[in-house]
Amino acid sequence: MCIATGRAYYKTRQFAKKMGIRHIVSNGGAAITINNQLLENKPLPYQKAVALCEEAQNKGFGVLISTDDSIDVCMIDDRFIHQVGYRKEPTRYFLYQNKEYKDFKDIYKIYIAIPKEKENQLSLLKSLGYIRFMPDYLTYQHDEKEKGIQRMIELVGGKQEDVVVFGDDYNDLVMFKDEWFSIAMGNACQELKDKADFITKKNVDDGILYACQYFGWI
């Protein structure tokens, strides 16, 4: 059994261990774990990430970056906190006032404090995969879950017809491929529902459990 998620590896591994799942696709498809061993965990494309951070900073938007797979975020000024406040999930903040974004070796995620109505001010807005989890800021992360799943299939000798994907938002559209069985949550965006093979209950109503029991998978 394998689980695939857009969440970071550090957020996924404890849940997978608790559930007895030894194979994991995480970090939006960029991290692969086989038999509880992390094989790879790729950061964002470096030049694109640095350019995006620099543009956001130059235009006055607060920026946080994750430079590794952890709860830590780095900032070269504290504008993000002043503009948005602290993030709702556990986060440790590190301020490096004498650094530039190009001084960091890797960038795994980027958070930009920009309201939706000002998105058009960023010429590099769509240079990397992003989603608006929170109304006050954008989250940039890998958006290649389907590639991670395909890589996992190859590594474990799996079959395309055994893949089941669940989704609820636009960033899940890449997984809703014709060769995989796709299930949209009851609270999913309409575009996802239109592509789904099955629509289950909402996430707050145990929609994944309902679908798994409905099809006899558990």
mmCIF file of the C-alpha atoms, coordinates in Angstrom:
data_MODEL
# 
_entry.id   MODEL 
# 
loop_
_atom_site.group_PDB 
_atom_site.id 
_atom_site.type_symbol 
_atom_site.label_atom_id 
_atom_site.label_alt_id 
_atom_site.label_comp_id 
_atom_site.label_asym_id 
_atom_site.label_entity_id 
_atom_site.label_seq_id 
_atom_site.pdbx_PDB_ins_code 
_atom_site.Cartn_x 
_atom_site.Cartn_y 
_atom_site.Cartn_z 
_atom_site.occupancy 
_atom_site.B_iso_or_equiv 
_atom_site.pdbx_formal_charge 
_atom_site.auth_seq_id 
_atom_site.auth_comp_id 
_atom_site.auth_asym_id 
_atom_site.auth_atom_id 
_atom_site.pdbx_PDB_model_num 
ATOM 1   C CA . MET A 1 1   ? 0.000   0.000  0.000   1.00 0.00 ? 1   MET A CA 1 
ATOM 2   C CA . CYS A 1 2   ? 1.156   3.536  -0.804  1.00 0.00 ? 2   CYS A CA 1 
ATOM 3   C CA . ILE A 1 3   ? -0.139  6.987  0.072   1.00 0.00 ? 3   ILE A CA 1 
ATOM 4   C CA . ALA A 1 4   ? 0.356   10.049 -2.154  1.00 0.00 ? 4   ALA A CA 1 
ATOM 5   C CA . THR A 1 5   ? -0.076  13.584 -0.870  1.00 0.00 ? 5   THR A CA 1 
ATOM 6   C CA . GLY A 1 6   ? 0.899   17.154 -1.597  1.00 0.00 ? 6   GLY A CA 1 
ATOM 7   C CA . ARG A 1 7   ? 1.947   17.607 2.016   1.00 0.00 ? 7   ARG A CA 1 
ATOM 8   C CA . ALA A 1 8   ? 5.580   17.778 3.045   1.00 0.00 ? 8   ALA A CA 1 
ATOM 9   C CA . TYR A 1 9   ? 7.377   14.565 3.948   1.00 0.00 ? 9   TYR A CA 1 
ATOM 10  C CA . TYR A 1 10  ? 7.831   15.589 7.604   1.00 0.00 ? 10  TYR A CA 1 
ATOM 11  C CA . LYS A 1 11  ? 4.055   16.019 7.904   1.00 0.00 ? 11  LYS A CA 1 
ATOM 12  C CA . THR A 1 12  ? 3.276   12.684 6.257   1.00 0.00 ? 12  THR A CA 1 
ATOM 13  C CA . ARG A 1 13  ? 5.751   10.190 7.657   1.00 0.00 ? 13  ARG A CA 1 
ATOM 14  C CA . GLN A 1 14  ? 4.308   9.924  11.185  1.00 0.00 ? 14  GLN A CA 1 
ATOM 15  C CA . PHE A 1 15  ? 0.782   9.344  9.896   1.00 0.00 ? 15  PHE A CA 1 
ATOM 16  C CA . ALA A 1 16  ? 2.032   6.762  7.391   1.00 0.00 ? 16  ALA A CA 1 
ATOM 17  C CA . LYS A 1 17  ? 4.000   4.959  10.090  1.00 0.00 ? 17  LYS A CA 1 
ATOM 18  C CA . LYS A 1 18  ? 0.959   4.880  12.365  1.00 0.00 ? 18  LYS A CA 1 
ATOM 19  C CA . MET A 1 19  ? -1.148  3.424  9.547   1.00 0.00 ? 19  MET A CA 1 
ATOM 20  C CA . GLY A 1 20  ? 1.505   0.856  8.577   1.00 0.00 ? 20  GLY A CA 1 
ATOM 21  C CA . ILE A 1 21  ? 2.078   2.443  5.152   1.00 0.00 ? 21  ILE A CA 1 
ATOM 22  C CA . ARG A 1 22  ? 5.680   1.940  4.024   1.00 0.00 ? 22  ARG A CA 1 
ATOM 23  C CA . HIS A 1 23  ? 5.606   3.669  0.613   1.00 0.00 ? 23  HIS A CA 1 
ATOM 24  C CA . ILE A 1 24  ? 4.937   7.423  0.373   1.00 0.00 ? 24  ILE A CA 1 
ATOM 25  C CA . VAL A 1 25  ? 4.702   10.035 -2.357  1.00 0.00 ? 25  VAL A CA 1 
ATOM 26  C CA . SER A 1 26  ? 4.832   13.449 -0.664  1.00 0.00 ? 26  SER A CA 1 
ATOM 27  C CA . ASN A 1 27  ? 5.909   17.057 -1.190  1.00 0.00 ? 27  ASN A CA 1 
ATOM 28  C CA . GLY A 1 28  ? 3.569   17.385 -4.156  1.00 0.00 ? 28  GLY A CA 1 
ATOM 29  C CA . GLY A 1 29  ? 5.167   14.413 -5.917  1.00 0.00 ? 29  GLY A CA 1 
ATOM 30  C CA . ALA A 1 30  ? 8.781   15.489 -5.370  1.00 0.00 ? 30  ALA A CA 1 
ATOM 31  C CA . ALA A 1 31  ? 9.523   13.144 -2.439  1.00 0.00 ? 31  ALA A CA 1 
ATOM 32  C CA . ILE A 1 32  ? 9.587   9.346  -2.722  1.00 0.00 ? 32  ILE A CA 1 
ATOM 33  C CA . THR A 1 33  ? 9.771   6.941  0.225   1.00 0.00 ? 33  THR A CA 1 
ATOM 34  C CA . ILE A 1 34  ? 10.153  3.176  -0.272  1.00 0.00 ? 34  ILE A CA 1 
ATOM 35  C CA . ASN A 1 35  ? 10.006  0.784  2.684   1.00 0.00 ? 35  ASN A CA 1 
ATOM 36  C CA . ASN A 1 36  ? 10.184  3.733  5.097   1.00 0.00 ? 36  ASN A CA 1 
ATOM 37  C CA . GLN A 1 37  ? 13.392  5.022  3.469   1.00 0.00 ? 37  GLN A CA 1 
ATOM 38  C CA . LEU A 1 38  ? 13.343  8.474  1.873   1.00 0.00 ? 38  LEU A CA 1 
ATOM 39  C CA . LEU A 1 39  ? 14.906  8.076  -1.584  1.00 0.00 ? 39  LEU A CA 1 
ATOM 40  C CA . GLU A 1 40  ? 14.542  11.634 -2.837  1.00 0.00 ? 40  GLU A CA 1 
ATOM 41  C CA . ASN A 1 41  ? 12.991  14.948 -1.836  1.00 0.00 ? 41  ASN A CA 1 
ATOM 42  C CA . LYS A 1 42  ? 13.546  17.625 -4.449  1.00 0.00 ? 42  LYS A CA 1 
ATOM 43  C CA . PRO A 1 43  ? 13.422  21.361 -3.715  1.00 0.00 ? 43  PRO A CA 1 
ATOM 44  C CA . LEU A 1 44  ? 11.737  23.813 -6.076  1.00 0.00 ? 44  LEU A CA 1 
ATOM 45  C CA . PRO A 1 45  ? 13.612  24.797 -9.263  1.00 0.00 ? 45  PRO A CA 1 
ATOM 46  C CA . TYR A 1 46  ? 16.191  27.104 -7.766  1.00 0.00 ? 46  TYR A CA 1 
ATOM 47  C CA . GLN A 1 47  ? 16.468  29.953 -10.274 1.00 0.00 ? 47  GLN A CA 1 
ATOM 48  C CA . LYS A 1 48  ? 12.707  30.266 -10.642 1.00 0.00 ? 48  LYS A CA 1 
ATOM 49  C CA . ALA A 1 49  ? 12.217  30.222 -6.873  1.00 0.00 ? 49  ALA A CA 1 
ATOM 50  C CA . VAL A 1 50  ? 14.815  32.924 -6.240  1.00 0.00 ? 50  VAL A CA 1 
ATOM 51  C CA . ALA A 1 51  ? 13.456  35.129 -9.038  1.00 0.00 ? 51  ALA A CA 1 
ATOM 52  C CA . LEU A 1 52  ? 9.901   34.848 -7.678  1.00 0.00 ? 52  LEU A CA 1 
ATOM 53  C CA . CYS A 1 53  ? 11.006  35.719 -4.126  1.00 0.00 ? 53  CYS A CA 1 
ATOM 54  C CA . GLU A 1 54  ? 13.006  38.712 -5.346  1.00 0.00 ? 54  GLU A CA 1 
ATOM 55  C CA . GLU A 1 55  ? 10.124  40.072 -7.400  1.00 0.00 ? 55  GLU A CA 1 
ATOM 56  C CA . ALA A 1 56  ? 7.664   39.694 -4.510  1.00 0.00 ? 56  ALA A CA 1 
ATOM 57  C CA . GLN A 1 57  ? 10.075  41.397 -2.124  1.00 0.00 ? 57  GLN A CA 1 
ATOM 58  C CA . ASN A 1 58  ? 10.794  44.251 -4.523  1.00 0.00 ? 58  ASN A CA 1 
ATOM 59  C CA . LYS A 1 59  ? 7.065   44.900 -4.936  1.00 0.00 ? 59  LYS A CA 1 
ATOM 60  C CA . GLY A 1 60  ? 6.490   45.060 -1.194  1.00 0.00 ? 60  GLY A CA 1 
ATOM 61  C CA . PHE A 1 61  ? 4.951   41.658 -0.497  1.00 0.00 ? 61  PHE A CA 1 
ATOM 62  C CA . GLY A 1 62  ? 6.107   39.692 2.530   1.00 0.00 ? 62  GLY A CA 1 
ATOM 63  C CA . VAL A 1 63  ? 7.867   36.388 1.819   1.00 0.00 ? 63  VAL A CA 1 
ATOM 64  C CA . LEU A 1 64  ? 8.638   33.265 3.826   1.00 0.00 ? 64  LEU A CA 1 
ATOM 65  C CA . ILE A 1 65  ? 10.656  30.335 2.468   1.00 0.00 ? 65  ILE A CA 1 
ATOM 66  C CA . SER A 1 66  ? 11.193  26.775 3.638   1.00 0.00 ? 66  SER A CA 1 
ATOM 67  C CA . THR A 1 67  ? 14.814  25.824 3.076   1.00 0.00 ? 67  THR A CA 1 
ATOM 68  C CA . ASP A 1 68  ? 14.420  22.232 4.226   1.00 0.00 ? 68  ASP A CA 1 
ATOM 69  C CA . ASP A 1 69  ? 11.744  19.657 5.030   1.00 0.00 ? 69  ASP A CA 1 
ATOM 70  C CA . SER A 1 70  ? 10.641  20.901 8.451   1.00 0.00 ? 70  SER A CA 1 
ATOM 71  C CA . ILE A 1 71  ? 8.421   23.400 10.273  1.00 0.00 ? 71  ILE A CA 1 
ATOM 72  C CA . ASP A 1 72  ? 11.138  26.058 9.912   1.00 0.00 ? 72  ASP A CA 1 
ATOM 73  C CA . VAL A 1 73  ? 10.728  29.071 7.631   1.00 0.00 ? 73  VAL A CA 1 
ATOM 74  C CA . CYS A 1 74  ? 13.231  31.797 6.821   1.00 0.00 ? 74  CYS A CA 1 
ATOM 75  C CA . MET A 1 75  ? 12.699  35.472 6.055   1.00 0.00 ? 75  MET A CA 1 
ATOM 76  C CA . ILE A 1 76  ? 15.006  38.359 5.185   1.00 0.00 ? 76  ILE A CA 1 
ATOM 77  C CA . ASP A 1 77  ? 12.555  40.884 6.638   1.00 0.00 ? 77  ASP A CA 1 
ATOM 78  C CA . ASP A 1 78  ? 9.442   40.606 8.784   1.00 0.00 ? 78  ASP A CA 1 
ATOM 79  C CA . ARG A 1 79  ? 6.916   42.031 6.318   1.00 0.00 ? 79  ARG A CA 1 
ATOM 80  C CA . PHE A 1 80  ? 5.034   38.742 5.978   1.00 0.00 ? 80  PHE A CA 1 
ATOM 81  C CA . ILE A 1 81  ? 4.205   38.701 9.694   1.00 0.00 ? 81  ILE A CA 1 
ATOM 82  C CA . HIS A 1 82  ? 3.186   42.366 9.656   1.00 0.00 ? 82  HIS A CA 1 
ATOM 83  C CA . GLN A 1 83  ? 1.004   41.895 6.571   1.00 0.00 ? 83  GLN A CA 1 
ATOM 84  C CA . VAL A 1 84  ? -0.556  38.522 7.363   1.00 0.00 ? 84  VAL A CA 1 
ATOM 85  C CA . GLY A 1 85  ? 0.319   37.553 10.912  1.00 0.00 ? 85  GLY A CA 1 
ATOM 86  C CA . TYR A 1 86  ? 1.635   34.171 12.000  1.00 0.00 ? 86  TYR A CA 1 
ATOM 87  C CA . ARG A 1 87  ? 0.660   31.061 10.079  1.00 0.00 ? 87  ARG A CA 1 
ATOM 88  C CA . LYS A 1 88  ? -2.074  28.892 11.598  1.00 0.00 ? 88  LYS A CA 1 
ATOM 89  C CA . GLU A 1 89  ? 0.027   25.699 11.551  1.00 0.00 ? 89  GLU A CA 1 
ATOM 90  C CA . PRO A 1 90  ? 3.093   24.996 13.754  1.00 0.00 ? 90  PRO A CA 1 
ATOM 91  C CA . THR A 1 91  ? 5.946   27.097 12.376  1.00 0.00 ? 91  THR A CA 1 
ATOM 92  C CA . ARG A 1 92  ? 9.336   28.311 13.600  1.00 0.00 ? 92  ARG A CA 1 
ATOM 93  C CA . TYR A 1 93  ? 10.454  31.649 12.148  1.00 0.00 ? 93  TYR A CA 1 
ATOM 94  C CA . PHE A 1 94  ? 14.056  32.637 11.468  1.00 0.00 ? 94  PHE A CA 1 
ATOM 95  C CA . LEU A 1 95  ? 15.004  36.182 10.455  1.00 0.00 ? 95  LEU A CA 1 
ATOM 96  C CA . TYR A 1 96  ? 18.152  36.711 8.345   1.00 0.00 ? 96  TYR A CA 1 
ATOM 97  C CA . GLN A 1 97  ? 18.343  40.457 7.709   1.00 0.00 ? 97  GLN A CA 1 
ATOM 98  C CA . ASN A 1 98  ? 21.788  40.315 6.125   1.00 0.00 ? 98  ASN A CA 1 
ATOM 99  C CA . LYS A 1 99  ? 20.949  37.617 3.581   1.00 0.00 ? 99  LYS A CA 1 
ATOM 100 C CA . GLU A 1 100 ? 19.471  37.573 0.103   1.00 0.00 ? 100 GLU A CA 1 
ATOM 101 C CA . TYR A 1 101 ? 17.325  34.784 -1.306  1.00 0.00 ? 101 TYR A CA 1 
ATOM 102 C CA . LYS A 1 102 ? 20.185  33.630 -3.518  1.00 0.00 ? 102 LYS A CA 1 
ATOM 103 C CA . ASP A 1 103 ? 22.238  32.983 -0.356  1.00 0.00 ? 103 ASP A CA 1 
ATOM 104 C CA . PHE A 1 104 ? 20.015  30.029 0.599   1.00 0.00 ? 104 PHE A CA 1 
ATOM 105 C CA . LYS A 1 105 ? 21.040  26.693 -0.895  1.00 0.00 ? 105 LYS A CA 1 
ATOM 106 C CA . ASP A 1 106 ? 17.578  25.180 -1.395  1.00 0.00 ? 106 ASP A CA 1 
ATOM 107 C CA . ILE A 1 107 ? 13.991  26.419 -1.385  1.00 0.00 ? 107 ILE A CA 1 
ATOM 108 C CA . TYR A 1 108 ? 11.239  23.852 -0.820  1.00 0.00 ? 108 TYR A CA 1 
ATOM 109 C CA . LYS A 1 109 ? 8.226   26.136 -0.348  1.00 0.00 ? 109 LYS A CA 1 
ATOM 110 C CA . ILE A 1 110 ? 7.449   29.826 -0.721  1.00 0.00 ? 110 ILE A CA 1 
ATOM 111 C CA . TYR A 1 111 ? 4.736   31.794 1.043   1.00 0.00 ? 111 TYR A CA 1 
ATOM 112 C CA . ILE A 1 112 ? 3.876   35.230 -0.372  1.00 0.00 ? 112 ILE A CA 1 
ATOM 113 C CA . ALA A 1 113 ? 1.600   37.673 1.462   1.00 0.00 ? 113 ALA A CA 1 
ATOM 114 C CA . ILE A 1 114 ? -0.461  38.858 -1.472  1.00 0.00 ? 114 ILE A CA 1 
ATOM 115 C CA . PRO A 1 115 ? -4.250  39.260 -1.669  1.00 0.00 ? 115 PRO A CA 1 
ATOM 116 C CA . LYS A 1 116 ? -6.033  37.810 -4.671  1.00 0.00 ? 116 LYS A CA 1 
ATOM 117 C CA . GLU A 1 117 ? -6.866  41.201 -6.147  1.00 0.00 ? 117 GLU A CA 1 
ATOM 118 C CA . LYS A 1 118 ? -3.151  42.057 -6.380  1.00 0.00 ? 118 LYS A CA 1 
ATOM 119 C CA . GLU A 1 119 ? -1.927  38.810 -7.951  1.00 0.00 ? 119 GLU A CA 1 
ATOM 120 C CA . ASN A 1 120 ? -1.603  40.489 -11.346 1.00 0.00 ? 120 ASN A CA 1 
ATOM 121 C CA . GLN A 1 121 ? 1.230   42.603 -9.946  1.00 0.00 ? 121 GLN A CA 1 
ATOM 122 C CA . LEU A 1 122 ? 3.502   39.555 -10.002 1.00 0.00 ? 122 LEU A CA 1 
ATOM 123 C CA . SER A 1 123 ? 4.794   38.878 -13.505 1.00 0.00 ? 123 SER A CA 1 
ATOM 124 C CA . LEU A 1 124 ? 6.211   35.551 -12.214 1.00 0.00 ? 124 LEU A CA 1 
ATOM 125 C CA . LEU A 1 125 ? 2.946   34.553 -10.533 1.00 0.00 ? 125 LEU A CA 1 
ATOM 126 C CA . LYS A 1 126 ? 2.587   31.348 -12.561 1.00 0.00 ? 126 LYS A CA 1 
ATOM 127 C CA . SER A 1 127 ? 6.291   30.485 -12.873 1.00 0.00 ? 127 SER A CA 1 
ATOM 128 C CA . LEU A 1 128 ? 5.859   27.769 -10.219 1.00 0.00 ? 128 LEU A CA 1 
ATOM 129 C CA . GLY A 1 129 ? 2.929   25.701 -8.993  1.00 0.00 ? 129 GLY A CA 1 
ATOM 130 C CA . TYR A 1 130 ? 0.884   27.485 -6.345  1.00 0.00 ? 130 TYR A CA 1 
ATOM 131 C CA . ILE A 1 131 ? -2.390  27.388 -4.466  1.00 0.00 ? 131 ILE A CA 1 
ATOM 132 C CA . ARG A 1 132 ? -4.247  29.749 -2.155  1.00 0.00 ? 132 ARG A CA 1 
ATOM 133 C CA . PHE A 1 133 ? -4.865  27.674 0.977   1.00 0.00 ? 133 PHE A CA 1 
ATOM 134 C CA . MET A 1 134 ? -5.379  30.850 2.995   1.00 0.00 ? 134 MET A CA 1 
ATOM 135 C CA . PRO A 1 135 ? -7.062  34.055 1.801   1.00 0.00 ? 135 PRO A CA 1 
ATOM 136 C CA . ASP A 1 136 ? -4.119  36.281 2.769   1.00 0.00 ? 136 ASP A CA 1 
ATOM 137 C CA . TYR A 1 137 ? -1.224  34.510 1.105   1.00 0.00 ? 137 TYR A CA 1 
ATOM 138 C CA . LEU A 1 138 ? -0.155  32.150 -1.663  1.00 0.00 ? 138 LEU A CA 1 
ATOM 139 C CA . THR A 1 139 ? 1.722   28.898 -1.120  1.00 0.00 ? 139 THR A CA 1 
ATOM 140 C CA . TYR A 1 140 ? 4.193   27.838 -3.792  1.00 0.00 ? 140 TYR A CA 1 
ATOM 141 C CA . GLN A 1 141 ? 5.078   24.156 -3.806  1.00 0.00 ? 141 GLN A CA 1 
ATOM 142 C CA . HIS A 1 142 ? 5.615   21.242 -6.145  1.00 0.00 ? 142 HIS A CA 1 
ATOM 143 C CA . ASP A 1 143 ? 2.555   20.467 -8.227  1.00 0.00 ? 143 ASP A CA 1 
ATOM 144 C CA . GLU A 1 144 ? 3.599   17.110 -9.687  1.00 0.00 ? 144 GLU A CA 1 
ATOM 145 C CA . LYS A 1 145 ? 1.648   14.560 -7.692  1.00 0.00 ? 145 LYS A CA 1 
ATOM 146 C CA . GLU A 1 146 ? 0.841   12.608 -10.827 1.00 0.00 ? 146 GLU A CA 1 
ATOM 147 C CA . LYS A 1 147 ? 4.560   12.320 -11.680 1.00 0.00 ? 147 LYS A CA 1 
ATOM 148 C CA . GLY A 1 148 ? 5.328   11.134 -8.161  1.00 0.00 ? 148 GLY A CA 1 
ATOM 149 C CA . ILE A 1 149 ? 2.615   8.486  -8.379  1.00 0.00 ? 149 ILE A CA 1 
ATOM 150 C CA . GLN A 1 150 ? 3.925   7.338  -11.739 1.00 0.00 ? 150 GLN A CA 1 
ATOM 151 C CA . ARG A 1 151 ? 7.458   7.117  -10.335 1.00 0.00 ? 151 ARG A CA 1 
ATOM 152 C CA . MET A 1 152 ? 6.171   5.065  -7.399  1.00 0.00 ? 152 MET A CA 1 
ATOM 153 C CA . ILE A 1 153 ? 4.352   2.665  -9.731  1.00 0.00 ? 153 ILE A CA 1 
ATOM 154 C CA . GLU A 1 154 ? 7.589   2.087  -11.613 1.00 0.00 ? 154 GLU A CA 1 
ATOM 155 C CA . LEU A 1 155 ? 9.654   1.558  -8.440  1.00 0.00 ? 155 LEU A CA 1 
ATOM 156 C CA . VAL A 1 156 ? 7.303   -0.964 -6.824  1.00 0.00 ? 156 VAL A CA 1 
ATOM 157 C CA . GLY A 1 157 ? 6.150   -2.672 -10.013 1.00 0.00 ? 157 GLY A CA 1 
ATOM 158 C CA . GLY A 1 158 ? 2.571   -1.499 -9.544  1.00 0.00 ? 158 GLY A CA 1 
ATOM 159 C CA . LYS A 1 159 ? -0.304  -1.353 -11.996 1.00 0.00 ? 159 LYS A CA 1 
ATOM 160 C CA . GLN A 1 160 ? -2.018  1.721  -13.390 1.00 0.00 ? 160 GLN A CA 1 
ATOM 161 C CA . GLU A 1 161 ? -5.444  0.173  -12.820 1.00 0.00 ? 161 GLU A CA 1 
ATOM 162 C CA . ASP A 1 162 ? -4.774  -0.103 -9.064  1.00 0.00 ? 162 ASP A CA 1 
ATOM 163 C CA . VAL A 1 163 ? -4.340  3.656  -8.593  1.00 0.00 ? 163 VAL A CA 1 
ATOM 164 C CA . VAL A 1 164 ? -7.150  5.555  -6.851  1.00 0.00 ? 164 VAL A CA 1 
ATOM 165 C CA . VAL A 1 165 ? -6.851  9.302  -6.388  1.00 0.00 ? 165 VAL A CA 1 
ATOM 166 C CA . PHE A 1 166 ? -8.899  11.591 -4.152  1.00 0.00 ? 166 PHE A CA 1 
ATOM 167 C CA . GLY A 1 167 ? -9.098  15.342 -4.551  1.00 0.00 ? 167 GLY A CA 1 
ATOM 168 C CA . ASP A 1 168 ? -10.972 18.447 -3.512  1.00 0.00 ? 168 ASP A CA 1 
ATOM 169 C CA . ASP A 1 169 ? -9.260  21.451 -5.091  1.00 0.00 ? 169 ASP A CA 1 
ATOM 170 C CA . TYR A 1 170 ? -7.692  22.721 -8.314  1.00 0.00 ? 170 TYR A CA 1 
ATOM 171 C CA . ASN A 1 171 ? -4.223  21.467 -7.412  1.00 0.00 ? 171 ASN A CA 1 
ATOM 172 C CA . ASP A 1 172 ? -5.591  17.913 -7.581  1.00 0.00 ? 172 ASP A CA 1 
ATOM 173 C CA . LEU A 1 173 ? -6.630  18.191 -11.228 1.00 0.00 ? 173 LEU A CA 1 
ATOM 174 C CA . VAL A 1 174 ? -3.222  16.906 -12.376 1.00 0.00 ? 174 VAL A CA 1 
ATOM 175 C CA . MET A 1 175 ? -3.994  13.537 -10.733 1.00 0.00 ? 175 MET A CA 1 
ATOM 176 C CA . PHE A 1 176 ? -7.384  13.051 -12.365 1.00 0.00 ? 176 PHE A CA 1 
ATOM 177 C CA . LYS A 1 177 ? -6.048  11.059 -15.303 1.00 0.00 ? 177 LYS A CA 1 
ATOM 178 C CA . ASP A 1 178 ? -8.151  8.776  -17.494 1.00 0.00 ? 178 ASP A CA 1 
ATOM 179 C CA . GLU A 1 179 ? -6.128  5.693  -16.559 1.00 0.00 ? 179 GLU A CA 1 
ATOM 180 C CA . TRP A 1 180 ? -6.605  6.196  -12.804 1.00 0.00 ? 180 TRP A CA 1 
ATOM 181 C CA . PHE A 1 181 ? -9.822  5.904  -10.807 1.00 0.00 ? 181 PHE A CA 1 
ATOM 182 C CA . SER A 1 182 ? -10.588 9.400  -9.539  1.00 0.00 ? 182 SER A CA 1 
ATOM 183 C CA . ILE A 1 183 ? -12.824 10.343 -6.628  1.00 0.00 ? 183 ILE A CA 1 
ATOM 184 C CA . ALA A 1 184 ? -13.868 13.905 -5.853  1.00 0.00 ? 184 ALA A CA 1 
ATOM 185 C CA . MET A 1 185 ? -14.762 14.889 -2.321  1.00 0.00 ? 185 MET A CA 1 
ATOM 186 C CA . GLY A 1 186 ? -18.263 16.234 -1.730  1.00 0.00 ? 186 GLY A CA 1 
ATOM 187 C CA . ASN A 1 187 ? -16.733 19.640 -0.978  1.00 0.00 ? 187 ASN A CA 1 
ATOM 188 C CA . ALA A 1 188 ? -14.561 19.616 -4.132  1.00 0.00 ? 188 ALA A CA 1 
ATOM 189 C CA . CYS A 1 189 ? -14.473 22.378 -6.723  1.00 0.00 ? 189 CYS A CA 1 
ATOM 190 C CA . GLN A 1 190 ? -16.831 21.819 -9.652  1.00 0.00 ? 190 GLN A CA 1 
ATOM 191 C CA . GLU A 1 191 ? -14.019 21.263 -12.176 1.00 0.00 ? 191 GLU A CA 1 
ATOM 192 C CA . LEU A 1 192 ? -12.802 18.301 -10.147 1.00 0.00 ? 192 LEU A CA 1 
ATOM 193 C CA . LYS A 1 193 ? -16.283 16.855 -9.791  1.00 0.00 ? 193 LYS A CA 1 
ATOM 194 C CA . ASP A 1 194 ? -16.773 17.105 -13.552 1.00 0.00 ? 194 ASP A CA 1 
ATOM 195 C CA . LYS A 1 195 ? -13.696 14.918 -14.149 1.00 0.00 ? 195 LYS A CA 1 
ATOM 196 C CA . ALA A 1 196 ? -14.300 12.427 -11.335 1.00 0.00 ? 196 ALA A CA 1 
ATOM 197 C CA . ASP A 1 197 ? -15.388 8.810  -11.727 1.00 0.00 ? 197 ASP A CA 1 
ATOM 198 C CA . PHE A 1 198 ? -17.150 9.017  -8.365  1.00 0.00 ? 198 PHE A CA 1 
ATOM 199 C CA . ILE A 1 199 ? -18.161 11.770 -5.938  1.00 0.00 ? 199 ILE A CA 1 
ATOM 200 C CA . THR A 1 200 ? -18.002 10.849 -2.274  1.00 0.00 ? 200 THR A CA 1 
ATOM 201 C CA . LYS A 1 201 ? -19.106 12.657 0.871   1.00 0.00 ? 201 LYS A CA 1 
ATOM 202 C CA . LYS A 1 202 ? -17.447 15.840 2.141   1.00 0.00 ? 202 LYS A CA 1 
ATOM 203 C CA . ASN A 1 203 ? -14.096 15.645 3.926   1.00 0.00 ? 203 ASN A CA 1 
ATOM 204 C CA . VAL A 1 204 ? -15.773 16.595 7.207   1.00 0.00 ? 204 VAL A CA 1 
ATOM 205 C CA . ASP A 1 205 ? -18.170 13.666 6.717   1.00 0.00 ? 205 ASP A CA 1 
ATOM 206 C CA . ASP A 1 206 ? -15.416 11.023 6.364   1.00 0.00 ? 206 ASP A CA 1 
ATOM 207 C CA . GLY A 1 207 ? -15.671 11.036 2.584   1.00 0.00 ? 207 GLY A CA 1 
ATOM 208 C CA . ILE A 1 208 ? -12.537 8.946  2.040   1.00 0.00 ? 208 ILE A CA 1 
ATOM 209 C CA . LEU A 1 209 ? -13.692 6.304  4.507   1.00 0.00 ? 209 LEU A CA 1 
ATOM 210 C CA . TYR A 1 210 ? -17.118 6.247  2.868   1.00 0.00 ? 210 TYR A CA 1 
ATOM 211 C CA . ALA A 1 211 ? -15.659 5.706  -0.612  1.00 0.00 ? 211 ALA A CA 1 
ATOM 212 C CA . CYS A 1 212 ? -13.272 2.995  0.550   1.00 0.00 ? 212 CYS A CA 1 
ATOM 213 C CA . GLN A 1 213 ? -16.099 1.116  2.244   1.00 0.00 ? 213 GLN A CA 1 
ATOM 214 C CA . TYR A 1 214 ? -18.471 1.694  -0.678  1.00 0.00 ? 214 TYR A CA 1 
ATOM 215 C CA . PHE A 1 215 ? -16.053 0.019  -3.098  1.00 0.00 ? 215 PHE A CA 1 
ATOM 216 C CA . GLY A 1 216 ? -15.031 -2.692 -0.634  1.00 0.00 ? 216 GLY A CA 1 
ATOM 217 C CA . TRP A 1 217 ? -11.401 -1.638 -0.365  1.00 0.00 ? 217 TRP A CA 1 
ATOM 218 C CA . ILE A 1 218 ? -11.505 -1.772 3.420   1.00 0.00 ? 218 ILE A CA 1 
# 
